[in-house]
Coordinates of C-alpha atoms and ligand atoms in Angstrom, one line a residue:
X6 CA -6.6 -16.7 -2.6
X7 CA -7.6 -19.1 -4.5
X8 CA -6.0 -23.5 -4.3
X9 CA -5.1 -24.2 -7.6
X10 CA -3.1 -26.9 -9.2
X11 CA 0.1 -26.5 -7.4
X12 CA 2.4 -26.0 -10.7
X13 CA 6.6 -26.8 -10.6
X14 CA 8.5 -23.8 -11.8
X15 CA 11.9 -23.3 -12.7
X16 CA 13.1 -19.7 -12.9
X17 CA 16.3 -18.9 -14.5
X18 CA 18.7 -16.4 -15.6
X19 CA 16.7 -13.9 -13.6
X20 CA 19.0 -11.1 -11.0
X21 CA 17.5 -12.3 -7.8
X22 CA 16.4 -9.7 -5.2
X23 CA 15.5 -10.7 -1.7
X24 CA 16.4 -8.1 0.8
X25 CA 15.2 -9.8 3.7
X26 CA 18.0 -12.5 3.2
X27 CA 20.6 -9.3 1.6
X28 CA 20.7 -11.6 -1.6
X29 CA 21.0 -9.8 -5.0
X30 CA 22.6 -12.3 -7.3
X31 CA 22.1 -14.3 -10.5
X32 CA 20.6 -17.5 -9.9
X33 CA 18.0 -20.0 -10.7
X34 CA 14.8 -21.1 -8.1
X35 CA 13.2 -24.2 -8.3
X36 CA 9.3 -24.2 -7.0
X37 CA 7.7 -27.2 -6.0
X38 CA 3.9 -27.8 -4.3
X39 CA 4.1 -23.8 -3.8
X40 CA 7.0 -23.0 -2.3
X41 CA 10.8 -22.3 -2.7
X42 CA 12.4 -25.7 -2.9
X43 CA 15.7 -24.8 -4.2
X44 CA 18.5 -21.9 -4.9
X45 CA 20.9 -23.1 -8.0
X46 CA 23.4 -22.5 -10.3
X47 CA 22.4 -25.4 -12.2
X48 CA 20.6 -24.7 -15.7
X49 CA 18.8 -28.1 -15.9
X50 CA 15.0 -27.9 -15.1
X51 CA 13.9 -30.3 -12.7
X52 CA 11.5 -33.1 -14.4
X53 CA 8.1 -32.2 -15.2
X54 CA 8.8 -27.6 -14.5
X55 CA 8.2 -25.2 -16.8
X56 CA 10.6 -23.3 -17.3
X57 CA 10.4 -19.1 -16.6
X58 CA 13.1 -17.1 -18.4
X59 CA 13.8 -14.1 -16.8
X60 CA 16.5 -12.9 -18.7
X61 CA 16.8 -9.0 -18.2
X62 CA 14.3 -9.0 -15.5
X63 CA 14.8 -8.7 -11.7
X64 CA 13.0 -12.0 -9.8
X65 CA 12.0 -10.3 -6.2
X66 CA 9.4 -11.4 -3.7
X67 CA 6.1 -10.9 -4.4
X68 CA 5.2 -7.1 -3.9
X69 CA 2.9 -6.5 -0.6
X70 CA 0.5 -3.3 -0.3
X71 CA -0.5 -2.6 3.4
X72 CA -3.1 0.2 2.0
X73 CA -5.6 -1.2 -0.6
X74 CA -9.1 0.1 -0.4
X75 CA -11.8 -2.1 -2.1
X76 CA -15.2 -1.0 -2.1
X77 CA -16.8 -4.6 -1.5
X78 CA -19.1 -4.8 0.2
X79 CA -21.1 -2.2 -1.1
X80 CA -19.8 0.0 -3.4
X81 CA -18.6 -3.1 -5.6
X82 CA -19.1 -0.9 -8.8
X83 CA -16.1 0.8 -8.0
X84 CA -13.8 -2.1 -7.2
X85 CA -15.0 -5.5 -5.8
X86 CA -12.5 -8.1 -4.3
X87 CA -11.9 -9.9 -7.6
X88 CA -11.3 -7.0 -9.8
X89 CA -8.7 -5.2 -6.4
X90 CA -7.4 -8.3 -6.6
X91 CA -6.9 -8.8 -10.6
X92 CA -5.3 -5.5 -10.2
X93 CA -2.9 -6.2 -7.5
X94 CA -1.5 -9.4 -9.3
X95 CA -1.4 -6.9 -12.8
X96 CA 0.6 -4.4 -10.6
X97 CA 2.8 -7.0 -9.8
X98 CA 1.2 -7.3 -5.7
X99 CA 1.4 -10.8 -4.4
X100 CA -0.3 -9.9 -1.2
X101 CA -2.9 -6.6 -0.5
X102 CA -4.6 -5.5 3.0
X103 CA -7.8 -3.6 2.6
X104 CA -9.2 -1.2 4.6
X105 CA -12.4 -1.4 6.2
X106 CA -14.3 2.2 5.1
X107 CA -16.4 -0.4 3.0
X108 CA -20.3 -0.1 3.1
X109 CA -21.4 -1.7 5.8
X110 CA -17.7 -0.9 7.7
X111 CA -15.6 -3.8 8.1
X112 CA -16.4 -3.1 12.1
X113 CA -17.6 -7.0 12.5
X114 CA -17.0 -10.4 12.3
X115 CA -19.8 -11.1 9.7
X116 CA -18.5 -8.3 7.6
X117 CA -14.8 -9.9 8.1
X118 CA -16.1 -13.6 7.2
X119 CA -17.6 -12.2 4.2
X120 CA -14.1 -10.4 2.7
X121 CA -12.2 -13.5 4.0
X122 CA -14.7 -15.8 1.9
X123 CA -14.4 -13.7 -1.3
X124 CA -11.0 -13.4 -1.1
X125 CA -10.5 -16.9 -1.1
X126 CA -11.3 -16.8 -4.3
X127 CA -9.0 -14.1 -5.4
X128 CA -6.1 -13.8 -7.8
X129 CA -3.8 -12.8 -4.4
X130 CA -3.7 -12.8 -1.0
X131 CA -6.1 -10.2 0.6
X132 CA -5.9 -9.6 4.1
X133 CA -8.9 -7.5 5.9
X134 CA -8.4 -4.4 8.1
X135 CA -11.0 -4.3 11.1
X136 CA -12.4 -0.8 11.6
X137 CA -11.6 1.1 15.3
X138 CA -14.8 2.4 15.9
X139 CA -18.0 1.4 15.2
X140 CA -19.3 2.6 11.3
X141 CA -16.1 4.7 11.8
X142 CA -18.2 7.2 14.0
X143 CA -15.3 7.3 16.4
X144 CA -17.8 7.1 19.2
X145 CA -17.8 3.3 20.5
X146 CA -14.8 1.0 20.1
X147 CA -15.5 -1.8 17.4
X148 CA -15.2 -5.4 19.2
X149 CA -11.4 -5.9 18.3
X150 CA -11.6 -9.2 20.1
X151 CA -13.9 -10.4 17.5
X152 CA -12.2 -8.7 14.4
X153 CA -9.1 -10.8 15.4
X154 CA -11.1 -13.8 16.0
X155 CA -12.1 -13.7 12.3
X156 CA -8.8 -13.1 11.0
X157 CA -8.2 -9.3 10.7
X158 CA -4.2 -8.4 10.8
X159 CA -4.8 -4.9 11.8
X160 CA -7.4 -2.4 13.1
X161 CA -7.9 1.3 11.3
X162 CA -10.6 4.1 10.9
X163 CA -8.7 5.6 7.7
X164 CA -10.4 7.6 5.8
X165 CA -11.4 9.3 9.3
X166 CA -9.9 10.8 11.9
X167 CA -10.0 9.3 14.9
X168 CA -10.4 12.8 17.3
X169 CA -11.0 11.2 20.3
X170 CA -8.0 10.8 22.4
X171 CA -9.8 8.5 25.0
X172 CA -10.8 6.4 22.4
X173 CA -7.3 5.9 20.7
X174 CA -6.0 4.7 23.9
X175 CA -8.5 2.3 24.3
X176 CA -8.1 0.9 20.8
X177 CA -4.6 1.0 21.6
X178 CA -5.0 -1.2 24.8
X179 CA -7.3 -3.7 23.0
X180 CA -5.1 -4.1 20.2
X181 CA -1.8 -4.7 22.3
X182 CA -3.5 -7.6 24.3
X183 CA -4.5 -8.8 21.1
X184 CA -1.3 -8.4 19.0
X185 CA -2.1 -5.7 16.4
X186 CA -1.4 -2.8 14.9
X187 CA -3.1 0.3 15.0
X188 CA -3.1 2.0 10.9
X189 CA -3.5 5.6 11.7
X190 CA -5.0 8.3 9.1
X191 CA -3.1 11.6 10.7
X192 CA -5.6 14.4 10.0
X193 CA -6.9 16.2 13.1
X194 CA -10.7 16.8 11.3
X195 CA -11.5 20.4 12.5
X196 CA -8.3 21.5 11.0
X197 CA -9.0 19.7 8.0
X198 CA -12.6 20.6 7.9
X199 CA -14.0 21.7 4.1
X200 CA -10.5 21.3 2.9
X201 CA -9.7 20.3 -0.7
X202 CA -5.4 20.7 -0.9
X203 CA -2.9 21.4 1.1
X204 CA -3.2 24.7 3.0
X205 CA -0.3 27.6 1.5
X206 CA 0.9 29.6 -1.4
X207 CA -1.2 27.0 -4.6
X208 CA -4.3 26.8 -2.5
X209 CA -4.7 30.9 -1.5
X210 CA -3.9 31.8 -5.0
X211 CA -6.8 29.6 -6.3
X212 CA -9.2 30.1 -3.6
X213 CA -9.4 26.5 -2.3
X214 CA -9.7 25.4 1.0
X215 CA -6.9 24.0 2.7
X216 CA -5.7 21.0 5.0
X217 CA -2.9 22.4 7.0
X218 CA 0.4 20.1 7.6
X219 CA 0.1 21.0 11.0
X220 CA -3.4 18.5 11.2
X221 CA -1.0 15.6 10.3
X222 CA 1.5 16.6 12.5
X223 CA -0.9 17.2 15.6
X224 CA -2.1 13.6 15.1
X225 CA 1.4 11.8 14.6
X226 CA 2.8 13.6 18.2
X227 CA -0.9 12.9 20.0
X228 CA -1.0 9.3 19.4
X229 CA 3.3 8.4 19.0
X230 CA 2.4 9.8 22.6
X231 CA -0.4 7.4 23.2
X232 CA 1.9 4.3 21.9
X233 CA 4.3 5.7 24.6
X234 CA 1.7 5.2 27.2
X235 CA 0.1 1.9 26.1
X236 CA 3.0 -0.1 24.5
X237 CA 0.4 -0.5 21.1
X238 CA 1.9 -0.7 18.3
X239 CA 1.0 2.2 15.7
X240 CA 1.9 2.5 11.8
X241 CA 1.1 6.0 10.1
X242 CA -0.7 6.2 7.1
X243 CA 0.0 7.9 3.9
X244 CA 3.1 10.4 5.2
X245 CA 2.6 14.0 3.1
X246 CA 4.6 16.7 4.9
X247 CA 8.1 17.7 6.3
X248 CA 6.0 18.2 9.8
X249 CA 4.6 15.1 10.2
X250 CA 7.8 13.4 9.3
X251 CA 9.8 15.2 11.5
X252 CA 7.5 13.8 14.4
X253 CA 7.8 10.4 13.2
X254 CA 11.5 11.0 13.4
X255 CA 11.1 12.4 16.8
X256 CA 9.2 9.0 18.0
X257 CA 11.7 7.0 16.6
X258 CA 14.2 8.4 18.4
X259 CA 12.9 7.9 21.7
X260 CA 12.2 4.6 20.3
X261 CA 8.4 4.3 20.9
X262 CA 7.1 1.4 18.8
X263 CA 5.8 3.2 15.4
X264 CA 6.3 2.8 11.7
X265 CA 5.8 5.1 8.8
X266 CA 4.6 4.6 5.3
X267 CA 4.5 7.3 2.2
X268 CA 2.4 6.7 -1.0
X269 CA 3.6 7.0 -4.9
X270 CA 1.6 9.8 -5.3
X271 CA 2.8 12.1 -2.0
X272 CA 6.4 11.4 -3.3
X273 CA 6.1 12.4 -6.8
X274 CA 3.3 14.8 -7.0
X275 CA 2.8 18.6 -5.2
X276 CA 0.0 20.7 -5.1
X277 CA 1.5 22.7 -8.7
X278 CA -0.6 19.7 -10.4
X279 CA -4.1 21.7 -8.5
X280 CA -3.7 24.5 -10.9
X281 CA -6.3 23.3 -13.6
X282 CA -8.9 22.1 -10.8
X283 CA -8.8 18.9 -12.0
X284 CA -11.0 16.4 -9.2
X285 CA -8.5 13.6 -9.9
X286 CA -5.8 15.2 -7.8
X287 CA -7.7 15.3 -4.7
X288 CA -6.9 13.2 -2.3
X289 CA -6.1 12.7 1.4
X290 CA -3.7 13.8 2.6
X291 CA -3.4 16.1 0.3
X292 CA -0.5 16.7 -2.3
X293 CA 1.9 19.1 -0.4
X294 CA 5.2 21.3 -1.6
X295 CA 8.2 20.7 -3.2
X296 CA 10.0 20.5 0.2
X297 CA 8.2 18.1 1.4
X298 CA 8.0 15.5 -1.2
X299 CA 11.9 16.0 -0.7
X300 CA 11.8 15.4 2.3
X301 CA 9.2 12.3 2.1
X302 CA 12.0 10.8 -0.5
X303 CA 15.2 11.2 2.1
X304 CA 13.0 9.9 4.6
X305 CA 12.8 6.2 1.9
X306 CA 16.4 6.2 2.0
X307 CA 17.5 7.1 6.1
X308 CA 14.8 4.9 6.9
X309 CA 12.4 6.8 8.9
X310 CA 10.0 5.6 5.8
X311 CA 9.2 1.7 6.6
X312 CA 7.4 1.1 3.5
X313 CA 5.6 2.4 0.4
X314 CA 2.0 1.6 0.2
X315 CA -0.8 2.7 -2.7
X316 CA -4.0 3.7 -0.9
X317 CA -5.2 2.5 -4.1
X318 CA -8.9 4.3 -3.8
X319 CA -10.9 3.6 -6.7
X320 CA -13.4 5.9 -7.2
X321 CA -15.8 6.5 -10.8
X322 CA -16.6 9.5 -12.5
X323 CA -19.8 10.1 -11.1
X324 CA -17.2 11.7 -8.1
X325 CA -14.0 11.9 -9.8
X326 CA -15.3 13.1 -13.2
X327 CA -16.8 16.0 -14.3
X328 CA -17.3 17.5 -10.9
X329 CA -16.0 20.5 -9.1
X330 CA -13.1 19.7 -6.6
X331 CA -14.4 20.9 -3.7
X332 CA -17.1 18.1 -5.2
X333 CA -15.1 15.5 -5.8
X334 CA -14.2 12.0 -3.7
X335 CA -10.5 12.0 -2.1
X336 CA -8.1 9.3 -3.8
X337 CA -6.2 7.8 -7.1
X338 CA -6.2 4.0 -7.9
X339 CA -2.2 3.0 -7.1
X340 CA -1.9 -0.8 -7.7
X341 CA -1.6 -0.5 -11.5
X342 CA 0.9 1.8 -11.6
X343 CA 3.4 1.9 -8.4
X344 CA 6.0 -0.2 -10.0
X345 CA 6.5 1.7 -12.5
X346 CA 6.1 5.4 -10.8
X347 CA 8.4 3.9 -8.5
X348 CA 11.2 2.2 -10.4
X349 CA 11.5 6.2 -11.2
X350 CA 13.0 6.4 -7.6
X351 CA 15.6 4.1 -8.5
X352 CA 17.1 6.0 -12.0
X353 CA 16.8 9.5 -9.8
X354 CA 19.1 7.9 -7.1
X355 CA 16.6 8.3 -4.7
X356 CA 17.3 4.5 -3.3
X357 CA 18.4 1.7 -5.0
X358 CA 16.9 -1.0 -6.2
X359 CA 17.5 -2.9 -3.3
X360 CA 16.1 -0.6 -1.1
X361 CA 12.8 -0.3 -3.5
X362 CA 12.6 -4.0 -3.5
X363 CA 12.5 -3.6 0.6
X364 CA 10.2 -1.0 0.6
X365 CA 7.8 -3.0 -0.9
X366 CA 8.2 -6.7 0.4
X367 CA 10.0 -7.3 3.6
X368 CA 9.3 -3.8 5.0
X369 CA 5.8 -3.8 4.7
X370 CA 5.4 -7.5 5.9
X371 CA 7.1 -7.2 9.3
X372 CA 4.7 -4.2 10.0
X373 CA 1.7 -6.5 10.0
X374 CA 4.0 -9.9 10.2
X375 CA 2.6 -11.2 7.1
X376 CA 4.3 -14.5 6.4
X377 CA 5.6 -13.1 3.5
X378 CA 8.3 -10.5 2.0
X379 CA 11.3 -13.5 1.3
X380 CA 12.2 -15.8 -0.3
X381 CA 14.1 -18.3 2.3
X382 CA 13.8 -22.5 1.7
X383 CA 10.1 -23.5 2.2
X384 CA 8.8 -19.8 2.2
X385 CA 5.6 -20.2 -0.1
X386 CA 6.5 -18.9 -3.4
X387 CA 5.1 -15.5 -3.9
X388 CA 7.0 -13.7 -6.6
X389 CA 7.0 -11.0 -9.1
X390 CA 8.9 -11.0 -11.9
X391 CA 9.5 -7.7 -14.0
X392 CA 11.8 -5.4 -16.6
X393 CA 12.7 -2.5 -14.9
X394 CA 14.1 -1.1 -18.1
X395 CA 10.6 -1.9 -20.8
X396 CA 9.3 1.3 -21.5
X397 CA 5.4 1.7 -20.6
X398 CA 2.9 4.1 -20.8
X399 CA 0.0 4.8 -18.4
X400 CA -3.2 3.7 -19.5
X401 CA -6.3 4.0 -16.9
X402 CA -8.5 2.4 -19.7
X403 CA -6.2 -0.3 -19.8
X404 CA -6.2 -1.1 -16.0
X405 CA -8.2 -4.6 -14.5
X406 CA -9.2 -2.3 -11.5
X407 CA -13.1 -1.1 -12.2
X408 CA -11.7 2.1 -12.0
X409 CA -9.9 5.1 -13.8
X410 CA -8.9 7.6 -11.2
X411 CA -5.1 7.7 -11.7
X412 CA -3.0 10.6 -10.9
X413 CA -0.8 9.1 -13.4
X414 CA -2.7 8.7 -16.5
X415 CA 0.1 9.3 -19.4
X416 CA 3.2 9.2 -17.9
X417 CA 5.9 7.3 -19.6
X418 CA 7.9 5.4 -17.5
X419 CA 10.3 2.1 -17.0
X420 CA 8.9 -0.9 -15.9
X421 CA 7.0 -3.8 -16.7
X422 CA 5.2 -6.8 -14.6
X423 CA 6.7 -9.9 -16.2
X424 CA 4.8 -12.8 -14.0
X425 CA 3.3 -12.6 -11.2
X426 CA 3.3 -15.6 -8.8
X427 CA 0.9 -16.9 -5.6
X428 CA 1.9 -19.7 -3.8
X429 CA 3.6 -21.3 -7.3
X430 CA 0.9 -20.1 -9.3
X431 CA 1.3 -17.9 -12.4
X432 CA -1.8 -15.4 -11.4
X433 CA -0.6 -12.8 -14.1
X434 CA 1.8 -12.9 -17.2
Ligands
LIG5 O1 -7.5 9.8 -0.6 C1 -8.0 9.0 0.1 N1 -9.0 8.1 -0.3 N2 -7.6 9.0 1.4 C2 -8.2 8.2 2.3 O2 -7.8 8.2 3.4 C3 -9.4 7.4 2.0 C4 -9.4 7.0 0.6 C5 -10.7 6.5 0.1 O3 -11.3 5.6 0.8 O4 -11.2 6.9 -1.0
LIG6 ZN1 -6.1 7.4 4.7

């Protein structure tokens, strides 16, 4: 992130949402040299602020997405770190982690100096995955020691599998001694094999192959099991079905040390949207039933869900476009639109707003403890700023990501990103 001129902000008339401290109250912040100086009631801007009016509009801490893939190095056409990065502040994201399925793979410290370099030029934070096995051929453990070394905050082969249960435990080993978290893509492969959508009734009738629930399932209760055994710490990617969630639940119960995330798109779309073969609706896990996006959204509010994440995977139309499914690159783009898609959660009493707000700052940063997700005296000020109520329509043309691949292209929903702010500094308004 880029060291700009550290600006003094005053923020008023804004409803201030911090869960992290259970403040949700009216009332004015004063930001000095980048971070919060000063909760008041007081309307008179300090000497020398500029003054934010946030009338109408919820003030919250900056938004964090543990699940961001950019495709620099290599595929930088699709999304580079500037342009993931100009998204995530437009989206309202203070702070994204990205995932290391780049080409080369993120499997080594020059790879991580290189991401950690751009990125210090960025419009947010961005904070690079390190990849489990070597190219992500989950054959040979990638050097953790040396990924951590360089400044990776957690270690992940997603996009793959990992089928190797030998090597899982060692990752698992290696990352507890070293202090980090193990993000886990739950789709045992030769289930999954030359599978386009999730495996029932929609898939049958249209003669695509399917991805069984059972794959994510399988993977959640194998390695829950191997955190048992290791004492690593393990967060699941990207939670699609009642199955897997009901292992996740299982886990937590016998309190083995795991999280949970679920995407926008796994909690408002099913596999009904498949019906016209359109590529865009591919993606990993796939889109599952009406029961268990259900279930996914009960899961947001009992807590079994930790956070919501994007897997923002920006892909162009040379995969996503005119191009059979079966064709067609897994993923959507997510940082553009989760606010909005999400706010939705909130009118259909699915959680409150609180609970949103959690879902997507202090809940995401204490699974990677990123020192970030609240607002407290001297916390540097991240923020976003928006109107939940400003109506707003989907545009993919209209995105700062390099690409179009939204699952939500046209839908009219609530929401707006007012200001965005990194360490005092207005990165999008
Ligand atoms: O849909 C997906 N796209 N799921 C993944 O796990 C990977 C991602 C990608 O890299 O495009
Ligand atoms: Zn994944």
């Amino acid at each position: 992130m880029r060291d700009k001129k550290l600006m003094n902000l005053f923020i008023i008339n804004g409803r201030v949402i911090d869960p992290a401290r259970k403040v949700d109250q009216r009332i004015n912040c004063v930001i000095r040299n980048g971070v919060v100086a000063e909760w008041t009631t007081a309307r008179q801007a300090p000497a020398g602020a500029t003054v934010l009016d946030a009338r109408g509009a919820v003030v919250t801490p900056g938004w964090i997405d543990i699940h961001t893939h950019l495709r620099d190095p290599g595929e930088e056409y699709k999304e580079d770190i500037a342009s993931g990065a100009a998204a995530a502040a437009a989206g309202g994201f203070t702070s994204i982690v990205c995932m290391a399925n780049t080409k080369p793979v993120n499997d080594c410290a020059a790879v991580t100096r290189y991401i950690r370099e751009r990125a210090t030029h960025a419009a947010v934070r961005v904070y690079p995955v390190g990849a489990l096995s070597r190219g992500l051929e989950g054959q040979a453990l990638a050097d953790i020691g040396d990924l951590k070394a360089e400044g990776v905050v957690a270690i992940s082969d997603d996009g793959r599998n990992v089928d190797n249960a030998l090597l899982m435990r060692r990752a698992l080993e290696y990352a507890r001694d070293f202090d980090l978290p193990i993000l886990v893509h739950a789709e045992e492969s030769c289930l999954c094999a030359g599978g386009v959508a999730h495996e029932g009734e929609v898939a049958a009738r249209l003669g695509l192959r399917g991805r069984p629930a059972a794959a994510e399932e399988i993977i959640i209760r194998r390695d829950a099991a191997l955190a048992r055994l290791t004492g690593g710490r393990v967060h699941f990617q990207h939670l699609s079905s009642a199955a897997g969630l009901a292992a996740i639940v299982a886990a937590k119960e016998e309190r083995v040390p795991i999280t949970a995330e679920a995407t926008p798109h796994h909690l408002f779309l099913t596999d009904a949207v498949l019906e016209d073969f359109d590529p865009v609706f591919r993606v990993n896990p796939p889109l599952r039933t009406d029961s268990d996006r259900a279930v996914l959204r009960r899961a947001l509010r009992d807590g079994t869900i930790d956070c919501i994440a994007t897997d923002h995977a920006p892909h162009d139309i040379t995969v996503k476009g005119d191009v059979p499914i079966e064709e067609a690159a897994p993923g959507t783009v997510g940082l553009e639109t989760a606010l909005p898609v999400c706010l939705r959660l909130v009118e259909e009493r699915v959680v409150s707003l609180a609970r949103l707000v959690e879902l997507f700052t202090v809940g995401p940063a204490r699974i990677l403890a990123l020192p970030a997700g609240r607002l407290g005296i001297g916390d540097a000020a991240d923020l976003t700023i928006f109107d939940p109520q400003r109506p707003t329509t989907i545009h993919a043309a209209e995105f700062r990501s390099k690409s179009r691949n939204s699952v939500f292209e046209g839908w009219k929903l609530k929401g707006k990103v007012l200001y965005t702010i990194v360490q005092g500094n207005i990165v999008y308004s």
